[in-house]
Coordinates of C-alpha atoms in Angstrom, one line a residue:
Chain A
M1 CA 7.7 129.2 -8.7
K2 CA 5.3 129.8 -11.5
R3 CA 1.9 128.3 -10.8
G4 CA 0.7 125.6 -13.1
I5 CA -2.4 125.6 -15.2
L6 CA -5.5 123.3 -15.1
I7 CA -6.2 121.5 -18.4
I8 CA -9.6 119.9 -19.1
L9 CA -9.5 117.3 -21.8
S10 CA -12.9 116.0 -22.8
G11 CA -14.8 114.7 -25.8
P12 CA -17.5 112.3 -26.8
S13 CA -17.5 108.6 -25.8
G14 CA -15.3 106.6 -28.1
V15 CA -13.3 109.5 -29.5
G16 CA -10.0 108.2 -27.8
K17 CA -9.4 110.7 -25.0
G18 CA -7.5 108.1 -22.9
T19 CA -5.0 107.3 -25.7
V20 CA -4.4 110.9 -26.5
R21 CA -3.8 111.7 -22.8
E22 CA -1.2 108.9 -22.6
Q23 CA 0.6 110.3 -25.6
L24 CA 0.6 113.7 -24.1
F25 CA 2.2 112.4 -20.9
K26 CA 5.2 111.2 -22.8
M27 CA 6.1 114.8 -23.6
N28 CA 8.2 115.8 -20.6
D29 CA 8.6 119.5 -21.4
L30 CA 4.8 119.9 -20.7
N31 CA 5.3 119.2 -17.0
L32 CA 2.0 117.5 -16.7
A33 CA 0.5 115.8 -13.7
Y34 CA -2.5 113.5 -13.3
S35 CA -5.3 114.5 -11.0
I36 CA -6.1 111.6 -8.7
S37 CA -9.8 111.0 -8.0
M38 CA -11.4 110.3 -4.7
T39 CA -13.8 107.4 -4.5
T40 CA -16.0 105.4 -2.1
R41 CA -15.5 102.2 -3.9
K42 CA -13.3 99.5 -2.5
P43 CA -9.7 99.2 -3.8
R44 CA -9.1 96.3 -6.1
P45 CA -6.1 94.0 -5.6
G46 CA -2.9 95.9 -6.4
E47 CA -4.5 99.4 -6.2
K48 CA -2.8 101.9 -3.8
N49 CA -4.3 104.7 -1.9
G50 CA -3.0 108.1 -3.2
V51 CA -1.7 106.5 -6.4
D52 CA -4.8 105.0 -8.2
Y53 CA -7.4 106.8 -6.1
F54 CA -7.9 108.3 -2.7
F55 CA -10.1 105.7 -1.1
V56 CA -12.5 107.0 1.5
D57 CA -15.7 106.1 3.1
Q58 CA -19.1 107.7 2.3
A59 CA -19.1 110.0 5.4
T60 CA -15.7 111.5 4.4
F61 CA -16.9 111.9 0.8
D62 CA -20.1 113.6 1.9
Q63 CA -18.2 115.9 4.3
K64 CA -16.0 117.0 1.3
I65 CA -19.1 117.8 -0.7
A66 CA -20.5 119.9 2.2
E67 CA -17.2 121.8 2.3
D68 CA -17.3 122.5 -1.5
G69 CA -14.1 120.4 -1.6
F70 CA -14.6 119.0 -5.1
L71 CA -13.9 120.5 -8.5
E72 CA -16.5 118.0 -9.8
Y73 CA -18.1 114.8 -8.5
A74 CA -20.6 112.2 -9.5
Q75 CA -22.6 110.1 -7.1
F76 CA -24.0 106.8 -8.3
V77 CA -26.2 104.3 -6.5
S78 CA -23.1 102.0 -6.3
N79 CA -20.2 104.4 -5.5
S80 CA -19.1 108.1 -5.7
Y81 CA -16.2 109.6 -7.6
G82 CA -14.8 113.1 -7.4
T83 CA -11.8 115.4 -8.1
P84 CA -10.6 116.9 -4.8
K85 CA -9.9 120.6 -5.1
D86 CA -7.1 120.7 -2.5
K87 CA -5.0 118.0 -4.2
V88 CA -5.3 119.8 -7.5
E89 CA -4.3 123.1 -5.8
E90 CA -1.2 121.5 -4.3
M91 CA 0.0 120.3 -7.7
L92 CA -0.7 123.7 -9.3
N93 CA 1.2 125.4 -6.6
E94 CA 4.1 123.0 -7.2
G95 CA 4.1 124.4 -10.8
K96 CA 2.6 121.3 -12.4
N97 CA 0.1 121.5 -15.2
V98 CA -2.7 119.3 -14.1
V99 CA -4.7 117.3 -16.7
L100 CA -8.3 116.3 -16.0
E101 CA -9.3 113.7 -18.7
I102 CA -13.0 113.8 -18.0
E103 CA -16.5 113.1 -19.4
V104 CA -18.7 115.9 -20.6
Q105 CA -20.8 116.3 -17.5
G106 CA -17.8 116.6 -15.2
A107 CA -16.0 119.0 -17.6
L108 CA -18.9 121.4 -17.4
Q109 CA -18.9 121.3 -13.6
V110 CA -15.1 122.1 -13.6
M111 CA -15.4 125.0 -16.1
H112 CA -18.0 126.6 -13.9
K113 CA -15.7 126.5 -10.9
V114 CA -12.4 127.3 -12.8
P115 CA -13.3 129.5 -15.7
E116 CA -9.6 130.2 -16.5
A117 CA -9.0 126.5 -17.1
L118 CA -7.6 125.5 -20.5
T119 CA -10.4 123.5 -22.0
I120 CA -9.9 121.2 -25.0
F121 CA -12.6 119.1 -26.7
L122 CA -11.5 116.2 -28.8
V123 CA -13.7 115.4 -31.8
P124 CA -13.6 112.5 -34.3
P125 CA -12.7 113.3 -38.0
S126 CA -16.2 112.4 -39.0
M127 CA -19.3 110.8 -37.4
E128 CA -18.8 107.8 -39.7
E129 CA -15.3 107.3 -38.2
L130 CA -16.7 107.7 -34.7
E131 CA -19.3 105.0 -35.5
R132 CA -16.5 102.7 -36.8
R133 CA -14.5 103.3 -33.5
I134 CA -17.5 102.8 -31.3
R135 CA -18.4 99.6 -33.2
G136 CA -14.8 98.4 -32.9
R137 CA -13.7 95.0 -33.9
R138 CA -16.0 93.0 -31.8
T139 CA -19.1 91.3 -33.1
E140 CA -21.5 94.2 -33.4
D141 CA -24.2 94.4 -30.9
E142 CA -26.6 96.9 -32.5
S143 CA -28.4 97.9 -29.4
V144 CA -25.2 98.8 -27.6
M145 CA -23.8 100.6 -30.6
R146 CA -27.0 102.7 -30.9
E147 CA -26.8 103.7 -27.3
R148 CA -23.3 104.9 -27.7
L149 CA -23.9 106.7 -30.9
A150 CA -26.9 108.6 -29.5
K151 CA -24.8 109.6 -26.5
A152 CA -21.8 110.7 -28.6
E153 CA -24.1 112.9 -30.7
R154 CA -25.5 114.6 -27.5
E155 CA -22.0 115.0 -26.1
I156 CA -20.6 116.6 -29.3
K157 CA -23.3 119.3 -29.0
T158 CA -21.4 120.7 -26.0
K159 CA -18.2 121.4 -28.0
D160 CA -18.8 125.2 -28.2
S161 CA -18.3 125.4 -24.4
Y162 CA -14.6 124.7 -25.0
K163 CA -11.8 127.1 -25.8
H164 CA -10.2 124.6 -28.2
V165 CA -11.6 121.9 -30.4
V166 CA -9.0 119.4 -31.8
V167 CA -9.8 116.7 -34.4
N168 CA -8.5 113.3 -33.5
N169 CA -7.3 112.1 -37.0
T170 CA -4.4 110.2 -35.5
V171 CA -3.3 110.0 -31.9
E172 CA 0.1 111.5 -32.8
Q173 CA -1.4 114.5 -34.6
A174 CA -4.0 115.2 -31.9
A175 CA -1.4 115.0 -29.1
K176 CA 0.9 117.3 -31.1
E177 CA -1.7 119.9 -31.6
I178 CA -2.8 119.8 -27.9
A179 CA 0.8 120.0 -26.8
Q180 CA 1.2 123.2 -28.9
I181 CA -1.9 124.7 -27.4
I182 CA -0.5 124.0 -23.9
R183 CA 2.9 125.4 -24.8
D184 CA 1.3 128.6 -26.2
H185 CA -0.6 128.9 -22.9
I186 CA 2.3 128.4 -20.5
N187 CA 5.0 130.4 -22.2
Chain B
M1 CA -51.8 79.1 -37.6
K2 CA -51.7 80.8 -34.3
R3 CA -50.1 84.2 -34.6
G4 CA -46.8 84.8 -32.7
I5 CA -46.2 87.4 -30.1
L6 CA -43.8 90.3 -30.1
I7 CA -41.3 90.3 -27.2
I8 CA -39.3 93.3 -26.2
L9 CA -36.1 92.6 -24.2
S10 CA -34.5 95.7 -22.8
G11 CA -32.4 96.8 -19.8
P12 CA -29.6 99.2 -18.9
S13 CA -26.2 99.3 -20.7
G14 CA -23.9 96.6 -19.4
V15 CA -26.7 94.4 -17.8
G16 CA -26.0 91.5 -20.3
K17 CA -29.1 91.6 -22.6
G18 CA -27.1 90.1 -25.5
T19 CA -25.9 87.1 -23.5
V20 CA -29.4 86.4 -22.1
R21 CA -30.9 86.7 -25.6
E22 CA -28.4 84.1 -26.9
Q23 CA -29.3 81.7 -24.1
L24 CA -33.0 82.1 -24.9
F25 CA -32.5 81.3 -28.5
K26 CA -31.2 77.8 -27.5
M27 CA -34.7 76.9 -26.2
N28 CA -36.3 75.5 -29.2
D29 CA -39.8 75.1 -27.7
L30 CA -40.1 78.9 -27.6
N31 CA -40.2 79.2 -31.4
L32 CA -38.3 82.5 -31.3
A33 CA -37.1 84.6 -34.3
Y34 CA -34.8 87.5 -34.5
S35 CA -36.0 90.8 -35.9
I36 CA -33.5 91.9 -38.7
S37 CA -32.8 95.6 -38.7
M38 CA -32.7 97.9 -41.7
T39 CA -29.7 100.2 -42.0
T40 CA -28.1 102.8 -44.3
R41 CA -24.6 101.7 -43.3
K42 CA -22.4 99.8 -45.7
P43 CA -22.2 96.1 -45.3
R44 CA -18.9 94.9 -43.8
P45 CA -17.0 92.0 -45.4
G46 CA -19.0 88.8 -44.9
E47 CA -22.3 90.5 -44.0
K48 CA -25.3 89.4 -46.1
N49 CA -28.4 91.4 -47.0
G50 CA -31.5 90.0 -45.3
V51 CA -29.4 88.0 -42.8
D52 CA -27.3 90.5 -40.9
Y53 CA -29.3 93.6 -41.9
F54 CA -31.4 94.8 -44.7
F55 CA -29.0 97.2 -46.3
V56 CA -30.7 100.2 -48.0
D57 CA -29.8 103.7 -49.2
Q58 CA -31.0 106.8 -47.3
A59 CA -33.8 107.6 -49.7
T60 CA -35.3 104.1 -49.2
F61 CA -35.0 104.5 -45.4
D62 CA -36.6 108.0 -45.5
Q63 CA -39.4 106.7 -47.6
K64 CA -40.0 104.0 -45.0
I65 CA -40.2 106.6 -42.3
A66 CA -42.7 108.6 -44.3
E67 CA -44.9 105.5 -44.7
D68 CA -44.7 104.8 -40.9
G69 CA -43.0 101.6 -41.8
F70 CA -40.8 101.2 -38.7
L71 CA -41.7 99.9 -35.3
E72 CA -38.8 102.1 -34.1
Y73 CA -35.8 103.8 -35.7
A74 CA -32.9 106.0 -34.8
Q75 CA -31.1 108.4 -37.1
F76 CA -27.5 109.4 -36.4
V77 CA -25.2 111.8 -38.3
S78 CA -23.4 108.7 -39.5
N79 CA -26.1 106.2 -40.3
S80 CA -29.7 105.2 -39.6
Y81 CA -31.1 102.0 -38.1
G82 CA -34.6 100.8 -37.8
T83 CA -36.9 97.8 -37.2
P84 CA -39.1 97.3 -40.3
K85 CA -42.7 96.7 -39.3
D86 CA -43.6 94.6 -42.4
K87 CA -40.8 92.1 -41.7
V88 CA -41.8 91.6 -38.1
E89 CA -45.5 91.2 -39.2
E90 CA -44.5 88.5 -41.7
M91 CA -42.7 86.5 -38.9
L92 CA -45.6 87.0 -36.5
N93 CA -48.0 85.7 -39.2
E94 CA -45.8 82.6 -39.6
G95 CA -46.4 81.9 -35.9
K96 CA -43.0 83.0 -34.8
N97 CA -42.4 84.8 -31.5
V98 CA -40.3 87.7 -32.5
V99 CA -37.6 89.0 -30.1
L100 CA -36.5 92.6 -30.1
E101 CA -33.4 93.0 -28.0
I102 CA -33.2 96.7 -27.9
E103 CA -32.0 99.8 -26.0
V104 CA -34.3 101.8 -23.8
Q105 CA -35.2 104.5 -26.2
G106 CA -36.1 102.1 -29.0
A107 CA -38.1 99.9 -26.6
L108 CA -40.3 102.9 -25.5
Q109 CA -41.0 103.6 -29.2
V110 CA -42.1 100.0 -29.9
M111 CA -44.3 99.9 -26.8
H112 CA -46.1 103.0 -28.0
K113 CA -46.9 101.3 -31.3
V114 CA -47.5 97.8 -30.0
P115 CA -49.0 98.1 -26.6
E116 CA -49.8 94.4 -26.5
A117 CA -46.1 93.4 -26.8
L118 CA -44.6 91.3 -24.0
T119 CA -42.1 93.6 -22.4
I120 CA -39.3 92.4 -20.3
F121 CA -36.7 94.6 -18.5
L122 CA -33.5 93.0 -17.3
V123 CA -31.9 94.5 -14.2
P124 CA -28.6 93.8 -12.4
P125 CA -28.6 92.1 -9.0
S126 CA -27.3 95.3 -7.5
M127 CA -25.8 98.6 -8.7
E128 CA -22.4 97.5 -7.3
E129 CA -22.6 94.4 -9.5
L130 CA -23.5 96.5 -12.5
E131 CA -20.6 98.8 -11.8
R132 CA -18.3 95.7 -11.7
R133 CA -19.7 94.5 -15.0
I134 CA -19.4 97.9 -16.6
R135 CA -15.8 98.2 -15.4
G136 CA -15.0 94.8 -16.7
R137 CA -11.5 93.3 -16.7
R138 CA -9.8 96.1 -18.6
T139 CA -7.7 98.7 -17.0
E140 CA -10.3 101.0 -15.7
D141 CA -10.8 104.3 -17.5
E142 CA -12.7 106.3 -14.9
S143 CA -14.2 108.8 -17.3
V144 CA -15.7 106.1 -19.5
M145 CA -17.0 104.1 -16.5
R146 CA -18.6 107.2 -15.1
E147 CA -20.4 107.9 -18.4
R148 CA -21.7 104.4 -18.5
L149 CA -22.8 104.4 -14.8
A150 CA -24.7 107.6 -15.2
K151 CA -26.4 106.3 -18.3
A152 CA -27.3 103.0 -16.7
E153 CA -28.9 104.8 -13.7
R154 CA -31.1 106.9 -16.0
E155 CA -32.1 103.8 -18.0
I156 CA -33.1 101.8 -14.9
K157 CA -35.6 104.5 -14.1
T158 CA -37.7 103.4 -17.1
K159 CA -38.2 99.9 -15.6
D160 CA -41.8 100.6 -14.5
S161 CA -42.9 100.9 -18.1
Y162 CA -42.3 97.1 -18.5
K163 CA -44.7 94.3 -17.8
H164 CA -42.0 92.1 -16.3
V165 CA -38.7 92.9 -14.5
V166 CA -36.2 90.1 -14.3
V167 CA -33.0 90.1 -12.2
N168 CA -29.9 88.9 -14.1
N169 CA -28.2 87.0 -11.3
T170 CA -26.8 84.5 -13.7
V171 CA -27.5 84.1 -17.5
E172 CA -29.0 80.7 -16.9
Q173 CA -31.4 81.8 -14.2
A174 CA -32.5 85.0 -16.1
A175 CA -33.0 83.1 -19.4
K176 CA -35.1 80.4 -17.5
E177 CA -37.3 83.0 -15.9
I178 CA -37.8 84.8 -19.2
A179 CA -38.6 81.5 -20.9
Q180 CA -41.3 80.8 -18.3
I181 CA -42.8 84.3 -18.8
I182 CA -42.9 83.6 -22.6
R183 CA -44.5 80.2 -22.1
D184 CA -47.2 81.5 -19.7
H185 CA -48.0 84.1 -22.4
I186 CA -48.2 81.8 -25.4
N187 CA -50.0 78.9 -23.9

């Protein structure tokens, strides 16, 4: 069986990565699979081990770090989160194309470990439009909006590290362009 | 008339600065006033100049920067936002205690210009609790949550720059503690 490819989908906060990823997963010919993260946080009601996350204790997580067992991980004072290399390998070996929808810091970690990954950075049509999306429909809290704008601008500066940059004008158009990039890559 | 004091209320993303500020403004004996920001962005329907913001063009904003007319400001690719020094001065001279509810970067700028400001940093009861608040009730988007957690941890490291650190266990308790700090300062 032909081995699958690893796809990194990233972009600044507020650009709409999650929505575009959902749209992509509706396209069955792409043969996509989610990467399931590992975490030390407690499951919430209804969450299933191996479906929502791999739930582990801190010792197991630390052991995995020591074995270089993560494609990327982040440790916070509260909890830790990571992408287990072995689970991704399994899916690739089954011929699945594995999508990591991931923030900028995690994406840079994965690129370093998997330089052949197909890397896609989603950008807003304009910074004015990103500001509108970040502000959303809620009552504007200026301090929150400023934090998010500053962050988005820093994140956009990493875009040259990606093989493809796609403008998110509409979810449909962005997903279509990304689907074509994936098809060109796997065929 | 006794001159008012400048109060800086800051804290990490997701800690609940906005809600605590609202609660504080219900306490009439504190004689609080909002600082109104200046911005280059277009007013949205229903927004009034001098109430929601001072709406100005970029040239006016740049001129104000050149005159050192801001206590703090931030310029984004999309739009610019700042706290006009003269408007704050006016309110202080009227005896009002002016509250700046502001993100960490802006707070550090203001402290530098107004070292005598009463500075208050709001922290969560624990990082686990901050993670719960950041995650909220929505379907969890792990990449977004990770971005916000990383940011909150960086922001919390600035807490030693503040004269007072208040734990936000509940809105009522935090607002009460802050109110007492303000009363001790103005009496």
